Amino acid sequence: EIGDIGAAAIASKFSSLNNLTRLGLRNIHITASGADRIANNLFHLETLNHLDISDNEIGDIGAAAIASKFSSL
């Protein structure tokens, strides 16, 4: 189980993954908090074209946080 703390650790490494095109974070037990951490670091992933965050409990708030960042990528 990665959870929100693990999601924050993963998101902190996004700056060194600038050629990443796919990111699978399915069923890692994150909530809106973890989704927000991921969202706030997505700008580092300029080549990202696929993000799988399915089967997590991010709710509407977490989904909105991530969706809002895709318009700036």
PDB file of N, CA, C and O in Angstrom, residues 4-73:
ATOM      1  N   ASP A   4      -1.184   8.057   0.586  1.00  0.00           N
ATOM      2  CA  ASP A   4      -0.919   9.477   0.345  1.00  0.00           C
ATOM      3  C   ASP A   4       0.539   9.862   0.601  1.00  0.00           C
ATOM      4  O   ASP A   4       1.104  10.670  -0.126  1.00  0.00           O
ATOM      5  N   ILE A   5       1.147   9.271   1.601  1.00  0.00           N
ATOM      6  CA  ILE A   5       2.550   9.575   1.898  1.00  0.00           C
ATOM      7  C   ILE A   5       3.443   9.094   0.762  1.00  0.00           C
ATOM      8  O   ILE A   5       4.348   9.801   0.315  1.00  0.00           O
ATOM      9  N   GLY A   6       3.183   7.902   0.279  1.00  0.00           N
ATOM     10  CA  GLY A   6       3.944   7.376  -0.845  1.00  0.00           C
ATOM     11  C   GLY A   6       3.711   8.184  -2.118  1.00  0.00           C
ATOM     12  O   GLY A   6       4.640   8.402  -2.900  1.00  0.00           O
ATOM     13  N   ALA A   7       2.473   8.637  -2.320  1.00  0.00           N
ATOM     14  CA  ALA A   7       2.164   9.458  -3.489  1.00  0.00           C
ATOM     15  C   ALA A   7       2.943  10.767  -3.442  1.00  0.00           C
ATOM     16  O   ALA A   7       3.444  11.241  -4.466  1.00  0.00           O
ATOM     17  N   ALA A   8       3.075  11.333  -2.259  1.00  0.00           N
ATOM     18  CA  ALA A   8       3.857  12.568  -2.107  1.00  0.00           C
ATOM     19  C   ALA A   8       5.328  12.309  -2.442  1.00  0.00           C
ATOM     20  O   ALA A   8       5.975  13.136  -3.104  1.00  0.00           O
ATOM     21  N   ALA A   9       5.839  11.166  -2.022  1.00  0.00           N
ATOM     22  CA  ALA A   9       7.236  10.821  -2.323  1.00  0.00           C
ATOM     23  C   ALA A   9       7.423  10.614  -3.825  1.00  0.00           C
ATOM     24  O   ALA A   9       8.416  11.080  -4.403  1.00  0.00           O
ATOM     25  N   ILE A  10       6.489   9.947  -4.463  1.00  0.00           N
ATOM     26  CA  ILE A  10       6.561   9.740  -5.910  1.00  0.00           C
ATOM     27  C   ILE A  10       6.502  11.083  -6.632  1.00  0.00           C
ATOM     28  O   ILE A  10       7.302  11.359  -7.524  1.00  0.00           O
ATOM     29  N   ALA A  11       5.554  11.917  -6.248  1.00  0.00           N
ATOM     30  CA  ALA A  11       5.387  13.223  -6.896  1.00  0.00           C
ATOM     31  C   ALA A  11       6.629  14.091  -6.751  1.00  0.00           C
ATOM     32  O   ALA A  11       6.963  14.860  -7.652  1.00  0.00           O
ATOM     33  N   SER A  12       7.338  13.944  -5.648  1.00  0.00           N
ATOM     34  CA  SER A  12       8.550  14.748  -5.444  1.00  0.00           C
ATOM     35  C   SER A  12       9.661  14.379  -6.419  1.00  0.00           C
ATOM     36  O   SER A  12      10.612  15.135  -6.592  1.00  0.00           O
ATOM     37  N   LYS A  13       9.549  13.236  -7.074  1.00  0.00           N
ATOM     38  CA  LYS A  13      10.558  12.788  -8.035  1.00  0.00           C
ATOM     39  C   LYS A  13      10.203  13.138  -9.477  1.00  0.00           C
ATOM     40  O   LYS A  13      10.985  12.883 -10.389  1.00  0.00           O
ATOM     41  N   PHE A  14       9.041  13.723  -9.705  1.00  0.00           N
ATOM     42  CA  PHE A  14       8.603  14.036 -11.065  1.00  0.00           C
ATOM     43  C   PHE A  14       9.596  14.915 -11.822  1.00  0.00           C
ATOM     44  O   PHE A  14       9.751  14.781 -13.024  1.00  0.00           O
ATOM     45  N   SER A  15      10.286  15.786 -11.132  1.00  0.00           N
ATOM     46  CA  SER A  15      11.219  16.694 -11.813  1.00  0.00           C
ATOM     47  C   SER A  15      12.373  15.952 -12.482  1.00  0.00           C
ATOM     48  O   SER A  15      12.975  16.459 -13.420  1.00  0.00           O
ATOM     49  N   SER A  16      12.667  14.743 -12.030  1.00  0.00           N
ATOM     50  CA  SER A  16      13.748  13.970 -12.647  1.00  0.00           C
ATOM     51  C   SER A  16      13.222  12.983 -13.695  1.00  0.00           C
ATOM     52  O   SER A  16      13.989  12.211 -14.259  1.00  0.00           O
ATOM     53  N   LEU A  17      11.933  13.049 -13.976  1.00  0.00           N
ATOM     54  CA  LEU A  17      11.306  12.123 -14.932  1.00  0.00           C
ATOM     55  C   LEU A  17      10.718  12.890 -16.117  1.00  0.00           C
ATOM     56  O   LEU A  17       9.619  12.601 -16.569  1.00  0.00           O
ATOM     57  N   ASN A  18      11.463  13.852 -16.635  1.00  0.00           N
ATOM     58  CA  ASN A  18      10.913  14.759 -17.638  1.00  0.00           C
ATOM     59  C   ASN A  18      10.598  14.118 -18.986  1.00  0.00           C
ATOM     60  O   ASN A  18       9.954  14.737 -19.816  1.00  0.00           O
ATOM     61  N   ASN A  19      10.997  12.877 -19.233  1.00  0.00           N
ATOM     62  CA  ASN A  19      10.657  12.192 -20.483  1.00  0.00           C
ATOM     63  C   ASN A  19       9.572  11.142 -20.302  1.00  0.00           C
ATOM     64  O   ASN A  19       9.280  10.394 -21.235  1.00  0.00           O
ATOM     65  N   LEU A  20       8.967  11.089 -19.144  1.00  0.00           N
ATOM     66  CA  LEU A  20       7.940  10.091 -18.850  1.00  0.00           C
ATOM     67  C   LEU A  20       6.686  10.351 -19.680  1.00  0.00           C
ATOM     68  O   LEU A  20       6.185  11.473 -19.726  1.00  0.00           O
ATOM     69  N   THR A  21       6.185   9.321 -20.351  1.00  0.00           N
ATOM     70  CA  THR A  21       4.969   9.471 -21.157  1.00  0.00           C
ATOM     71  C   THR A  21       3.770   8.770 -20.532  1.00  0.00           C
ATOM     72  O   THR A  21       2.635   9.137 -20.799  1.00  0.00           O
ATOM     73  N   ARG A  22       4.004   7.752 -19.706  1.00  0.00           N
ATOM     74  CA  ARG A  22       2.919   7.007 -19.062  1.00  0.00           C
ATOM     75  C   ARG A  22       3.222   6.862 -17.574  1.00  0.00           C
ATOM     76  O   ARG A  22       4.347   6.562 -17.196  1.00  0.00           O
ATOM     77  N   LEU A  23       2.174   7.051 -16.774  1.00  0.00           N
ATOM     78  CA  LEU A  23       2.326   6.909 -15.329  1.00  0.00           C
ATOM     79  C   LEU A  23       1.146   6.118 -14.792  1.00  0.00           C
ATOM     80  O   LEU A  23      -0.004   6.542 -14.922  1.00  0.00           O
ATOM     81  N   GLY A  24       1.421   4.965 -14.224  1.00  0.00           N
ATOM     82  CA  GLY A  24       0.379   4.118 -13.660  1.00  0.00           C
ATOM     83  C   GLY A  24       0.374   4.178 -12.148  1.00  0.00           C
ATOM     84  O   GLY A  24       1.313   3.720 -11.510  1.00  0.00           O
ATOM     85  N   LEU A  25      -0.672   4.754 -11.608  1.00  0.00           N
ATOM     86  CA  LEU A  25      -0.839   4.854 -10.157  1.00  0.00           C
ATOM     87  C   LEU A  25      -2.181   4.246  -9.748  1.00  0.00           C
ATOM     88  O   LEU A  25      -2.882   4.752  -8.884  1.00  0.00           O
ATOM     89  N   ARG A  26      -2.507   3.139 -10.385  1.00  0.00           N
ATOM     90  CA  ARG A  26      -3.789   2.475 -10.161  1.00  0.00           C
ATOM     91  C   ARG A  26      -3.785   1.726  -8.839  1.00  0.00           C
ATOM     92  O   ARG A  26      -2.832   1.016  -8.506  1.00  0.00           O
ATOM     93  N   ASN A  27      -4.860   1.915  -8.089  1.00  0.00           N
ATOM     94  CA  ASN A  27      -5.106   1.155  -6.861  1.00  0.00           C
ATOM     95  C   ASN A  27      -3.932   1.215  -5.878  1.00  0.00           C
ATOM     96  O   ASN A  27      -3.473   0.197  -5.364  1.00  0.00           O
ATOM     97  N   ILE A  28      -3.444   2.427  -5.635  1.00  0.00           N
ATOM     98  CA  ILE A  28      -2.347   2.591  -4.670  1.00  0.00           C
ATOM     99  C   ILE A  28      -2.839   3.203  -3.360  1.00  0.00           C
ATOM    100  O   ILE A  28      -2.059   3.636  -2.541  1.00  0.00           O
ATOM    101  N   HIS A  29      -4.159   3.257  -3.216  1.00  0.00           N
ATOM    102  CA  HIS A  29      -4.801   3.690  -1.969  1.00  0.00           C
ATOM    103  C   HIS A  29      -4.554   5.161  -1.641  1.00  0.00           C
ATOM    104  O   HIS A  29      -4.242   5.508  -0.495  1.00  0.00           O
ATOM    105  N   ILE A  30      -4.690   6.015  -2.659  1.00  0.00           N
ATOM    106  CA  ILE A  30      -4.571   7.447  -2.391  1.00  0.00           C
ATOM    107  C   ILE A  30      -5.955   8.070  -2.245  1.00  0.00           C
ATOM    108  O   ILE A  30      -6.941   7.566  -2.767  1.00  0.00           O
ATOM    109  N   THR A  31      -5.978   9.177  -1.535  1.00  0.00           N
ATOM    110  CA  THR A  31      -7.194   9.962  -1.348  1.00  0.00           C
ATOM    111  C   THR A  31      -7.008  11.297  -2.077  1.00  0.00           C
ATOM    112  O   THR A  31      -6.033  11.483  -2.812  1.00  0.00           O
ATOM    113  N   ALA A  32      -7.900  12.229  -1.821  1.00  0.00           N
ATOM    114  CA  ALA A  32      -7.784  13.558  -2.429  1.00  0.00           C
ATOM    115  C   ALA A  32      -6.462  14.221  -2.063  1.00  0.00           C
ATOM    116  O   ALA A  32      -5.873  14.945  -2.869  1.00  0.00           O
ATOM    117  N   SER A  33      -5.961  13.952  -0.878  1.00  0.00           N
ATOM    118  CA  SER A  33      -4.685  14.526  -0.448  1.00  0.00           C
ATOM    119  C   SER A  33      -3.537  14.059  -1.333  1.00  0.00           C
ATOM    120  O   SER A  33      -2.707  14.858  -1.784  1.00  0.00           O
ATOM    121  N   GLY A  34      -3.466  12.768  -1.583  1.00  0.00           N
ATOM    122  CA  GLY A  34      -2.430  12.226  -2.459  1.00  0.00           C
ATOM    123  C   GLY A  34      -2.586  12.712  -3.886  1.00  0.00           C
ATOM    124  O   GLY A  34      -1.609  13.024  -4.571  1.00  0.00           O
ATOM    125  N   ALA A  35      -3.832  12.797  -4.345  1.00  0.00           N
ATOM    126  CA  ALA A  35      -4.099  13.295  -5.696  1.00  0.00           C
ATOM    127  C   ALA A  35      -3.657  14.747  -5.837  1.00  0.00           C
ATOM    128  O   ALA A  35      -3.117  15.145  -6.869  1.00  0.00           O
ATOM    129  N   ASP A  36      -3.856  15.522  -4.780  1.00  0.00           N
ATOM    130  CA  ASP A  36      -3.433  16.926  -4.804  1.00  0.00           C
ATOM    131  C   ASP A  36      -1.912  17.036  -4.900  1.00  0.00           C
ATOM    132  O   ASP A  36      -1.392  17.864  -5.644  1.00  0.00           O
ATOM    133  N   ARG A  37      -1.188  16.198  -4.182  1.00  0.00           N
ATOM    134  CA  ARG A  37       0.278  16.200  -4.256  1.00  0.00           C
ATOM    135  C   ARG A  37       0.749  15.852  -5.656  1.00  0.00           C
ATOM    136  O   ARG A  37       1.677  16.454  -6.185  1.00  0.00           O
ATOM    137  N   ILE A  38       0.110  14.850  -6.255  1.00  0.00           N
ATOM    138  CA  ILE A  38       0.438  14.463  -7.629  1.00  0.00           C
ATOM    139  C   ILE A  38       0.130  15.623  -8.573  1.00  0.00           C
ATOM    140  O   ILE A  38       0.964  16.000  -9.400  1.00  0.00           O
ATOM    141  N   ALA A  39      -1.050  16.193  -8.432  1.00  0.00           N
ATOM    142  CA  ALA A  39      -1.481  17.292  -9.306  1.00  0.00           C
ATOM    143  C   ALA A  39      -0.510  18.468  -9.242  1.00  0.00           C
ATOM    144  O   ALA A  39      -0.171  19.049 -10.277  1.00  0.00           O
ATOM    145  N   ASN A  40      -0.066  18.808  -8.058  1.00  0.00           N
ATOM    146  CA  ASN A  40       0.809  19.974  -7.894  1.00  0.00           C
ATOM    147  C   ASN A  40       2.205  19.778  -8.474  1.00  0.00           C
ATOM    148  O   ASN A  40       2.967  20.740  -8.577  1.00  0.00           O
ATOM    149  N   ASN A  41       2.527  18.547  -8.853  1.00  0.00           N
ATOM    150  CA  ASN A  41       3.837  18.281  -9.441  1.00  0.00           C
ATOM    151  C   ASN A  41       3.767  17.814 -10.893  1.00  0.00           C
ATOM    152  O   ASN A  41       4.795  17.532 -11.503  1.00  0.00           O
ATOM    153  N   LEU A  42       2.578  17.746 -11.455  1.00  0.00           N
ATOM    154  CA  LEU A  42       2.419  17.293 -12.834  1.00  0.00           C
ATOM    155  C   LEU A  42       3.124  18.193 -13.845  1.00  0.00           C
ATOM    156  O   LEU A  42       3.498  17.734 -14.919  1.00  0.00           O
ATOM    157  N   PHE A  43       3.311  19.453 -13.514  1.00  0.00           N
ATOM    158  CA  PHE A  43       3.933  20.379 -14.470  1.00  0.00           C
ATOM    159  C   PHE A  43       5.334  19.924 -14.871  1.00  0.00           C
ATOM    160  O   PHE A  43       5.836  20.297 -15.934  1.00  0.00           O
ATOM    161  N   HIS A  44       5.967  19.096 -14.060  1.00  0.00           N
ATOM    162  CA  HIS A  44       7.281  18.563 -14.396  1.00  0.00           C
ATOM    163  C   HIS A  44       7.223  17.543 -15.534  1.00  0.00           C
ATOM    164  O   HIS A  44       8.216  17.295 -16.197  1.00  0.00           O
ATOM    165  N   LEU A  45       6.060  16.943 -15.721  1.00  0.00           N
ATOM    166  CA  LEU A  45       5.910  15.843 -16.675  1.00  0.00           C
ATOM    167  C   LEU A  45       5.337  16.352 -17.992  1.00  0.00           C
ATOM    168  O   LEU A  45       4.226  16.006 -18.387  1.00  0.00           O
ATOM    169  N   GLU A  46       6.110  17.124 -18.696  1.00  0.00           N
ATOM    170  CA  GLU A  46       5.634  17.767 -19.917  1.00  0.00           C
ATOM    171  C   GLU A  46       5.320  16.780 -21.036  1.00  0.00           C
ATOM    172  O   GLU A  46       4.528  17.091 -21.927  1.00  0.00           O
ATOM    173  N   THR A  47       5.901  15.599 -21.023  1.00  0.00           N
ATOM    174  CA  THR A  47       5.658  14.623 -22.086  1.00  0.00           C
ATOM    175  C   THR A  47       4.602  13.585 -21.700  1.00  0.00           C
ATOM    176  O   THR A  47       4.298  12.693 -22.487  1.00  0.00           O
ATOM    177  N   LEU A  48       4.025  13.706 -20.517  1.00  0.00           N
ATOM    178  CA  LEU A  48       3.026  12.744 -20.046  1.00  0.00           C
ATOM    179  C   LEU A  48       1.791  12.776 -20.937  1.00  0.00           C
ATOM    180  O   LEU A  48       1.222  13.833 -21.188  1.00  0.00           O
ATOM    181  N   ASN A  49       1.392  11.607 -21.430  1.00  0.00           N
ATOM    182  CA  ASN A  49       0.163  11.549 -22.217  1.00  0.00           C
ATOM    183  C   ASN A  49      -0.811  10.495 -21.703  1.00  0.00           C
ATOM    184  O   ASN A  49      -1.883  10.310 -22.257  1.00  0.00           O
ATOM    185  N   HIS A  50      -0.454   9.796 -20.627  1.00  0.00           N
ATOM    186  CA  HIS A  50      -1.349   8.806 -20.033  1.00  0.00           C
ATOM    187  C   HIS A  50      -1.107   8.754 -18.526  1.00  0.00           C
ATOM    188  O   HIS A  50       0.024   8.511 -18.082  1.00  0.00           O
ATOM    189  N   LEU A  51      -2.169   8.987 -17.767  1.00  0.00           N
ATOM    190  CA  LEU A  51      -2.109   8.897 -16.307  1.00  0.00           C
ATOM    191  C   LEU A  51      -3.245   8.004 -15.846  1.00  0.00           C
ATOM    192  O   LEU A  51      -4.414   8.297 -16.113  1.00  0.00           O
ATOM    193  N   ASP A  52      -2.921   6.916 -15.178  1.00  0.00           N
ATOM    194  CA  ASP A  52      -3.941   6.003 -14.655  1.00  0.00           C
ATOM    195  C   ASP A  52      -3.977   6.138 -13.140  1.00  0.00           C
ATOM    196  O   ASP A  52      -3.045   5.721 -12.450  1.00  0.00           O
ATOM    197  N   ILE A  53      -5.044   6.721 -12.645  1.00  0.00           N
ATOM    198  CA  ILE A  53      -5.251   6.852 -11.196  1.00  0.00           C
ATOM    199  C   ILE A  53      -6.533   6.130 -10.790  1.00  0.00           C
ATOM    200  O   ILE A  53      -7.105   6.426  -9.744  1.00  0.00           O
ATOM    201  N   SER A  54      -6.961   5.179 -11.615  1.00  0.00           N
ATOM    202  CA  SER A  54      -8.200   4.463 -11.337  1.00  0.00           C
ATOM    203  C   SER A  54      -8.082   3.630 -10.063  1.00  0.00           C
ATOM    204  O   SER A  54      -6.991   3.325  -9.586  1.00  0.00           O
ATOM    205  N   ASP A  55      -9.238   3.287  -9.530  1.00  0.00           N
ATOM    206  CA  ASP A  55      -9.339   2.441  -8.334  1.00  0.00           C
ATOM    207  C   ASP A  55      -8.659   3.041  -7.110  1.00  0.00           C
ATOM    208  O   ASP A  55      -8.056   2.342  -6.297  1.00  0.00           O
ATOM    209  N   ASN A  56      -8.736   4.356  -6.991  1.00  0.00           N
ATOM    210  CA  ASN A  56      -8.293   5.073  -5.800  1.00  0.00           C
ATOM    211  C   ASN A  56      -9.494   5.832  -5.253  1.00  0.00           C
ATOM    212  O   ASN A  56     -10.502   5.990  -5.930  1.00  0.00           O
ATOM    213  N   GLU A  57      -9.411   6.300  -4.041  1.00  0.00           N
ATOM    214  CA  GLU A  57     -10.502   7.018  -3.393  1.00  0.00           C
ATOM    215  C   GLU A  57     -10.238   8.519  -3.388  1.00  0.00           C
ATOM    216  O   GLU A  57     -10.224   9.158  -2.338  1.00  0.00           O
ATOM    217  N   ILE A  58     -10.014   9.100  -4.591  1.00  0.00           N
ATOM    218  CA  ILE A  58      -9.648  10.514  -4.660  1.00  0.00           C
ATOM    219  C   ILE A  58     -10.861  11.433  -4.625  1.00  0.00           C
ATOM    220  O   ILE A  58     -10.727  12.609  -4.327  1.00  0.00           O
ATOM    221  N   GLY A  59     -12.022  10.928  -4.934  1.00  0.00           N
ATOM    222  CA  GLY A  59     -13.243  11.724  -4.895  1.00  0.00           C
ATOM    223  C   GLY A  59     -13.238  12.859  -5.908  1.00  0.00           C
ATOM    224  O   GLY A  59     -12.326  12.995  -6.730  1.00  0.00           O
ATOM    225  N   ASP A  60     -14.272  13.664  -5.840  1.00  0.00           N
ATOM    226  CA  ASP A  60     -14.420  14.789  -6.767  1.00  0.00           C
ATOM    227  C   ASP A  60     -13.325  15.834  -6.584  1.00  0.00           C
ATOM    228  O   ASP A  60     -12.851  16.419  -7.549  1.00  0.00           O
ATOM    229  N   ILE A  61     -12.921  16.066  -5.354  1.00  0.00           N
ATOM    230  CA  ILE A  61     -11.900  17.087  -5.081  1.00  0.00           C
ATOM    231  C   ILE A  61     -10.557  16.678  -5.678  1.00  0.00           C
ATOM    232  O   ILE A  61      -9.875  17.468  -6.329  1.00  0.00           O
ATOM    233  N   GLY A  62     -10.160  15.434  -5.486  1.00  0.00           N
ATOM    234  CA  GLY A  62      -8.903  14.945  -6.043  1.00  0.00           C
ATOM    235  C   GLY A  62      -8.930  14.914  -7.560  1.00  0.00           C
ATOM    236  O   GLY A  62      -7.953  15.280  -8.223  1.00  0.00           O
ATOM    237  N   ALA A  63     -10.069  14.485  -8.113  1.00  0.00           N
ATOM    238  CA  ALA A  63     -10.205  14.446  -9.571  1.00  0.00           C
ATOM    239  C   ALA A  63     -10.131  15.853 -10.162  1.00  0.00           C
ATOM    240  O   ALA A  63      -9.481  16.074 -11.187  1.00  0.00           O
ATOM    241  N   ALA A  64     -10.758  16.798  -9.510  1.00  0.00           N
ATOM    242  CA  ALA A  64     -10.723  18.186  -9.986  1.00  0.00           C
ATOM    243  C   ALA A  64      -9.310  18.755  -9.908  1.00  0.00           C
ATOM    244  O   ALA A  64      -8.879  19.497 -10.798  1.00  0.00           O
ATOM    245  N   ALA A  65      -8.581  18.413  -8.865  1.00  0.00           N
ATOM    246  CA  ALA A  65      -7.198  18.897  -8.716  1.00  0.00           C
ATOM    247  C   ALA A  65      -6.338  18.411  -9.875  1.00  0.00           C
ATOM    248  O   ALA A  65      -5.581  19.177 -10.476  1.00  0.00           O
ATOM    249  N   ILE A  66      -6.459  17.144 -10.205  1.00  0.00           N
ATOM    250  CA  ILE A  66      -5.665  16.585 -11.300  1.00  0.00           C
ATOM    251  C   ILE A  66      -6.137  17.124 -12.645  1.00  0.00           C
ATOM    252  O   ILE A  66      -5.325  17.544 -13.474  1.00  0.00           O
ATOM    253  N   ALA A  67      -7.433  17.164 -12.852  1.00  0.00           N
ATOM    254  CA  ALA A  67      -7.973  17.653 -14.137  1.00  0.00           C
ATOM    255  C   ALA A  67      -7.570  19.091 -14.390  1.00  0.00           C
ATOM    256  O   ALA A  67      -7.254  19.458 -15.540  1.00  0.00           O
ATOM    257  N   SER A  68      -7.521  19.913 -13.363  1.00  0.00           N
ATOM    258  CA  SER A  68      -7.170  21.317 -13.551  1.00  0.00           C
ATOM    259  C   SER A  68      -5.735  21.498 -14.021  1.00  0.00           C
ATOM    260  O   SER A  68      -5.416  22.469 -14.699  1.00  0.00           O
ATOM    261  N   LYS A  69      -4.875  20.558 -13.689  1.00  0.00           N
ATOM    262  CA  LYS A  69      -3.468  20.663 -14.079  1.00  0.00           C
ATOM    263  C   LYS A  69      -3.233  20.238 -15.521  1.00  0.00           C
ATOM    264  O   LYS A  69      -2.267  20.668 -16.134  1.00  0.00           O
ATOM    265  N   PHE A  70      -4.105  19.396 -16.066  1.00  0.00           N
ATOM    266  CA  PHE A  70      -3.908  18.944 -17.437  1.00  0.00           C
ATOM    267  C   PHE A  70      -4.108  20.057 -18.455  1.00  0.00           C
ATOM    268  O   PHE A  70      -3.539  20.021 -19.532  1.00  0.00           O
ATOM    269  N   SER A  71      -4.878  21.064 -18.122  1.00  0.00           N
ATOM    270  CA  SER A  71      -5.052  22.167 -19.057  1.00  0.00           C
ATOM    271  C   SER A  71      -3.769  22.987 -19.205  1.00  0.00           C
ATOM    272  O   SER A  71      -3.582  23.674 -20.179  1.00  0.00           O
ATOM    273  N   SER A  72      -2.865  22.850 -18.223  1.00  0.00           N
ATOM    274  CA  SER A  72      -1.616  23.614 -18.282  1.00  0.00           C
ATOM    275  C   SER A  72      -0.450  22.791 -18.819  1.00  0.00           C
ATOM    276  O   SER A  72       0.648  23.305 -18.960  1.00  0.00           O
ATOM    277  N   LEU A  73      -0.655  21.519 -19.111  1.00  0.00           N
ATOM    278  CA  LEU A  73       0.431  20.682 -19.633  1.00  0.00           C
ATOM    279  C   LEU A  73       0.566  20.855 -21.127  1.00  0.00           C
ATOM    280  O   LEU A  73      -0.323  21.107 -21.834  1.00  0.00           O
TER     281      LEU A  73
END
